[in-house]
Amino acid sequence: MKVAIMGYGVVGSGVAEVLKKNHESILKKSTLSQLDLKYILDIRDFPGDENESLLVRDFNLILNDSEVGIVVETMGGLRPAFDFVSACLRAGKHVVSSNKELVAEKGFELLKIAEEKNVNFLFEASVGGGIPIIRPLSQCLAANEIDEICGILNGTTNFILTKMINEGMDFESVLKMAQDNGYAEKDPTADIEGFDACRKICILASLVYGKHVYPEEVHTEGITRISIADVEYARDFGGVIKLIARAKKLDENKIFAMVSPMLVPGESQLSTVDDVFNGILVKGDSIGDVVFYGRGAGKLPTASAVVGDVIDCARSSGKKKFFGWGEGAPGYVADYLDAETSLFIRAEAENPCEALDAAKKTFGQITLLARTAAPGRELAFITPAATERELRTKLETLHILTPLSVIRVAES
Ligand code: HSE
């Protein structure tokens, strides 16, 4: 069987490298007599590249070649990836994708085509880079009802926050480092505004709860407003600020899903997931808590997950794996304001003592936080838990202070 790669960027070139580097053992594990890379589709030129002879610009060469049984999509973006992937599936080819946007937006449609054509559409690399998470959730943990998934799903933002917290580095230079290392998306807005983590939690929630969850249904906040002051107050609390993606089952017809920075207490296993690493905490009714940890981005870790899927397709050639989810439903994702949380509030006030008294009267038992060299007008505290709607309504009545940061506090 022959393999084609569509998109010769960071991940695509990693896939070519892993397929070549580990060819013998991959072939053995595939249980096929041959598994060779035949085409690499890209509109760019790569003069002098070791795979230059495989490069093509015409997608139809791949689509119409009956020798090509497995197509790897590492192009990213929705178009033309969706058209190419759906055409390959319709032509009876297995497709392996690392494209989070494609799966989060079009997963249901593509899985349906794969079902009809009796081929596989696999995307282990779309969440958690090299960390096995899709297959464990769909197979190893299939016996469980999953109560909640909570994770650090974006390597770039975790890298940025870690460097800001541990080394006091500024946002822009750490982002540049992440881009140089190939962690960041082509447009890093998707990383820093939380869209990438949102796509990933949509994929995980769709998989475990059985209905397609679309990114626009999930309230998403990024890390661009996190300041060193917030990081210092988090330290006083004994925690760290992380970009957390969560999905939780509320009942058969409703889930909660959200992406936002959170103040994570030091006791949480997620508080020590640093740098480009991702950590995903899964709460199952039989297994209890299980944490998946590893490299969430980067060329070879992500290629490792892609090639694992290629091997799976090769092994199950002719036998469709049972894998997928159903259609989404209006109102399936609950309003995030109805979820219960505590809030970290950093604010400024003409008279911080009076403002703190007012905050106590309004919220009840607040926890005061301190940091060295805080400006005289600054105050920071954590509210007791209540619905976010209730807390935000109360905050709006506190005209005595001006909120500078409002960050949700994670359970430990
Ligand atoms: N930009 C993504 C990240 C790449 O930083 O996690 C892996 O999906």
mmCIF file of N, CA and C and ligand atoms in Angstrom, residues 11 98 100 125-130 152-159 178 182-188 190-191 196-197 200 276 278 295-298 302, ligand 1:
data_model
loop_
_atom_site.group_PDB
_atom_site.id
_atom_site.type_symbol
_atom_site.label_atom_id
_atom_site.label_comp_id
_atom_site.label_asym_id
_atom_site.label_seq_id
_atom_site.Cartn_x
_atom_site.Cartn_y
_atom_site.Cartn_z
ATOM 1 N N VAL A 11 4.527 19.433 10.613
ATOM 2 C CA VAL A 11 4.046 18.079 10.935
ATOM 3 C C VAL A 11 4.223 17.137 9.734
ATOM 4 N N SER A 98 -4.072 15.590 11.284
ATOM 5 C CA SER A 98 -3.620 16.237 12.533
ATOM 6 C C SER A 98 -4.328 17.574 12.694
ATOM 7 N N LYS A 100 -6.808 20.066 13.750
ATOM 8 C CA LYS A 100 -7.820 20.290 14.793
ATOM 9 C C LYS A 100 -9.012 21.065 14.287
ATOM 10 N N ALA A 125 -3.506 12.789 16.353
ATOM 11 C CA ALA A 125 -2.584 13.928 16.515
ATOM 12 C C ALA A 125 -3.309 15.263 16.668
ATOM 13 N N SER A 126 -4.633 15.278 16.490
ATOM 14 C CA SER A 126 -5.330 16.564 16.522
ATOM 15 C C SER A 126 -5.446 17.115 17.946
ATOM 16 N N VAL A 127 -5.322 16.257 18.946
ATOM 17 C CA VAL A 127 -5.386 16.716 20.350
ATOM 18 C C VAL A 127 -4.173 16.174 21.096
ATOM 19 N N GLY A 128 -3.478 17.061 21.793
ATOM 20 C CA GLY A 128 -2.375 16.619 22.651
ATOM 21 C C GLY A 128 -1.099 16.244 21.903
ATOM 22 N N GLY A 129 -0.971 16.631 20.632
ATOM 23 C CA GLY A 129 0.255 16.317 19.880
ATOM 24 C C GLY A 129 0.587 14.846 19.950
ATOM 25 N N GLY A 130 1.705 14.522 20.596
ATOM 26 C CA GLY A 130 2.161 13.125 20.655
ATOM 27 C C GLY A 130 1.495 12.295 21.742
ATOM 28 N N ILE A 152 -4.709 21.018 29.934
ATOM 29 C CA ILE A 152 -3.869 22.029 29.301
ATOM 30 C C ILE A 152 -3.620 21.479 27.909
ATOM 31 N N LEU A 153 -4.269 22.068 26.909
ATOM 32 C CA LEU A 153 -4.289 21.469 25.573
ATOM 33 C C LEU A 153 -3.515 22.272 24.546
ATOM 34 N N ASN A 154 -2.916 23.373 24.967
ATOM 35 C CA ASN A 154 -2.157 24.168 24.004
ATOM 36 C C ASN A 154 -0.725 24.362 24.500
ATOM 37 N N GLY A 155 0.211 23.822 23.739
ATOM 38 C CA GLY A 155 1.619 23.861 24.133
ATOM 39 C C GLY A 155 2.187 25.266 24.106
ATOM 40 N N THR A 156 1.798 26.047 23.090
ATOM 41 C CA THR A 156 2.355 27.394 22.931
ATOM 42 C C THR A 156 2.025 28.276 24.130
ATOM 43 N N THR A 157 0.746 28.306 24.529
ATOM 44 C CA THR A 157 0.364 29.174 25.653
ATOM 45 C C THR A 157 0.949 28.654 26.957
ATOM 46 N N ASN A 158 1.068 27.339 27.077
ATOM 47 C CA ASN A 158 1.659 26.810 28.313
ATOM 48 C C ASN A 158 3.135 27.174 28.395
ATOM 49 N N PHE A 159 3.795 27.138 27.238
ATOM 50 C CA PHE A 159 5.195 27.539 27.139
ATOM 51 C C PHE A 159 5.333 29.020 27.525
ATOM 52 N N ALA A 178 8.421 30.205 20.774
ATOM 53 C CA ALA A 178 7.476 29.121 20.474
ATOM 54 C C ALA A 178 7.322 28.973 18.959
ATOM 55 N N GLY A 182 8.502 25.779 16.282
ATOM 56 C CA GLY A 182 7.468 25.076 15.510
ATOM 57 C C GLY A 182 6.269 24.655 16.346
ATOM 58 N N TYR A 183 6.076 25.252 17.522
ATOM 59 C CA TYR A 183 4.923 24.894 18.361
ATOM 60 C C TYR A 183 3.678 25.669 17.944
ATOM 61 N N ALA A 184 3.904 26.946 17.615
ATOM 62 C CA ALA A 184 2.761 27.848 17.405
ATOM 63 C C ALA A 184 2.083 27.574 16.063
ATOM 64 N N GLU A 185 0.792 27.937 15.991
ATOM 65 C CA GLU A 185 0.059 27.868 14.734
ATOM 66 C C GLU A 185 0.627 28.914 13.773
ATOM 67 N N LYS A 186 0.284 28.765 12.460
ATOM 68 C CA LYS A 186 0.750 29.733 11.463
ATOM 69 C C LYS A 186 0.373 31.152 11.906
ATOM 70 N N ASP A 187 -0.868 31.302 12.315
ATOM 71 C CA ASP A 187 -1.309 32.556 12.909
ATOM 72 C C ASP A 187 -1.454 32.293 14.412
ATOM 73 N N PRO A 188 -0.511 32.804 15.225
ATOM 74 C CA PRO A 188 -0.521 32.442 16.652
ATOM 75 C C PRO A 188 -1.724 32.976 17.426
ATOM 76 N N ALA A 190 -4.599 31.976 17.104
ATOM 77 C CA ALA A 190 -5.363 30.771 17.468
ATOM 78 C C ALA A 190 -4.848 30.174 18.776
ATOM 79 N N ASP A 191 -3.559 30.308 19.031
ATOM 80 C CA ASP A 191 -3.003 29.808 20.295
ATOM 81 C C ASP A 191 -3.360 30.755 21.428
ATOM 82 N N ASP A 196 -7.321 27.400 19.550
ATOM 83 C CA ASP A 196 -6.744 26.069 19.339
ATOM 84 C C ASP A 196 -7.179 25.111 20.462
ATOM 85 N N ALA A 197 -7.089 25.576 21.704
ATOM 86 C CA ALA A 197 -7.529 24.737 22.832
ATOM 87 C C ALA A 197 -9.027 24.463 22.729
ATOM 88 N N LYS A 200 -9.706 21.687 20.363
ATOM 89 C CA LYS A 200 -9.313 20.396 20.937
ATOM 90 C C LYS A 200 -10.334 19.906 21.962
ATOM 91 N N VAL A 276 6.129 23.209 26.956
ATOM 92 C CA VAL A 276 5.261 22.853 25.827
ATOM 93 C C VAL A 276 4.414 21.610 26.142
ATOM 94 N N ASN A 278 1.584 19.133 27.532
ATOM 95 C CA ASN A 278 0.132 19.161 27.763
ATOM 96 C C ASN A 278 -0.174 18.164 28.862
ATOM 97 N N ARG A 295 4.345 15.606 25.321
ATOM 98 C CA ARG A 295 4.608 16.747 24.436
ATOM 99 C C ARG A 295 3.382 17.036 23.573
ATOM 100 N N GLY A 296 2.814 18.221 23.793
ATOM 101 C CA GLY A 296 1.563 18.556 23.126
ATOM 102 C C GLY A 296 1.738 19.221 21.774
ATOM 103 N N ALA A 297 2.965 19.484 21.374
ATOM 104 C CA ALA A 297 3.206 20.119 20.082
ATOM 105 C C ALA A 297 4.625 19.783 19.648
ATOM 106 N N GLY A 298 4.921 20.102 18.405
ATOM 107 C CA GLY A 298 6.270 19.853 17.899
ATOM 108 C C GLY A 298 6.242 18.818 16.790
ATOM 109 N N THR A 302 4.196 15.074 17.229
ATOM 110 C CA THR A 302 2.917 15.046 16.503
ATOM 111 C C THR A 302 2.963 14.010 15.382
HETATM 112 N N1 HSE B 1 -0.142 25.295 18.249
HETATM 113 C C1 HSE B 1 -0.467 24.061 18.874
HETATM 114 C C2 HSE B 1 0.024 24.101 20.325
HETATM 115 C C3 HSE B 1 0.181 22.929 18.129
HETATM 116 O O1 HSE B 1 0.806 24.992 20.644
HETATM 117 O O2 HSE B 1 -0.393 23.280 21.123
HETATM 118 C C4 HSE B 1 -0.282 21.582 18.552
HETATM 119 O O3 HSE B 1 -1.645 21.395 18.291
#
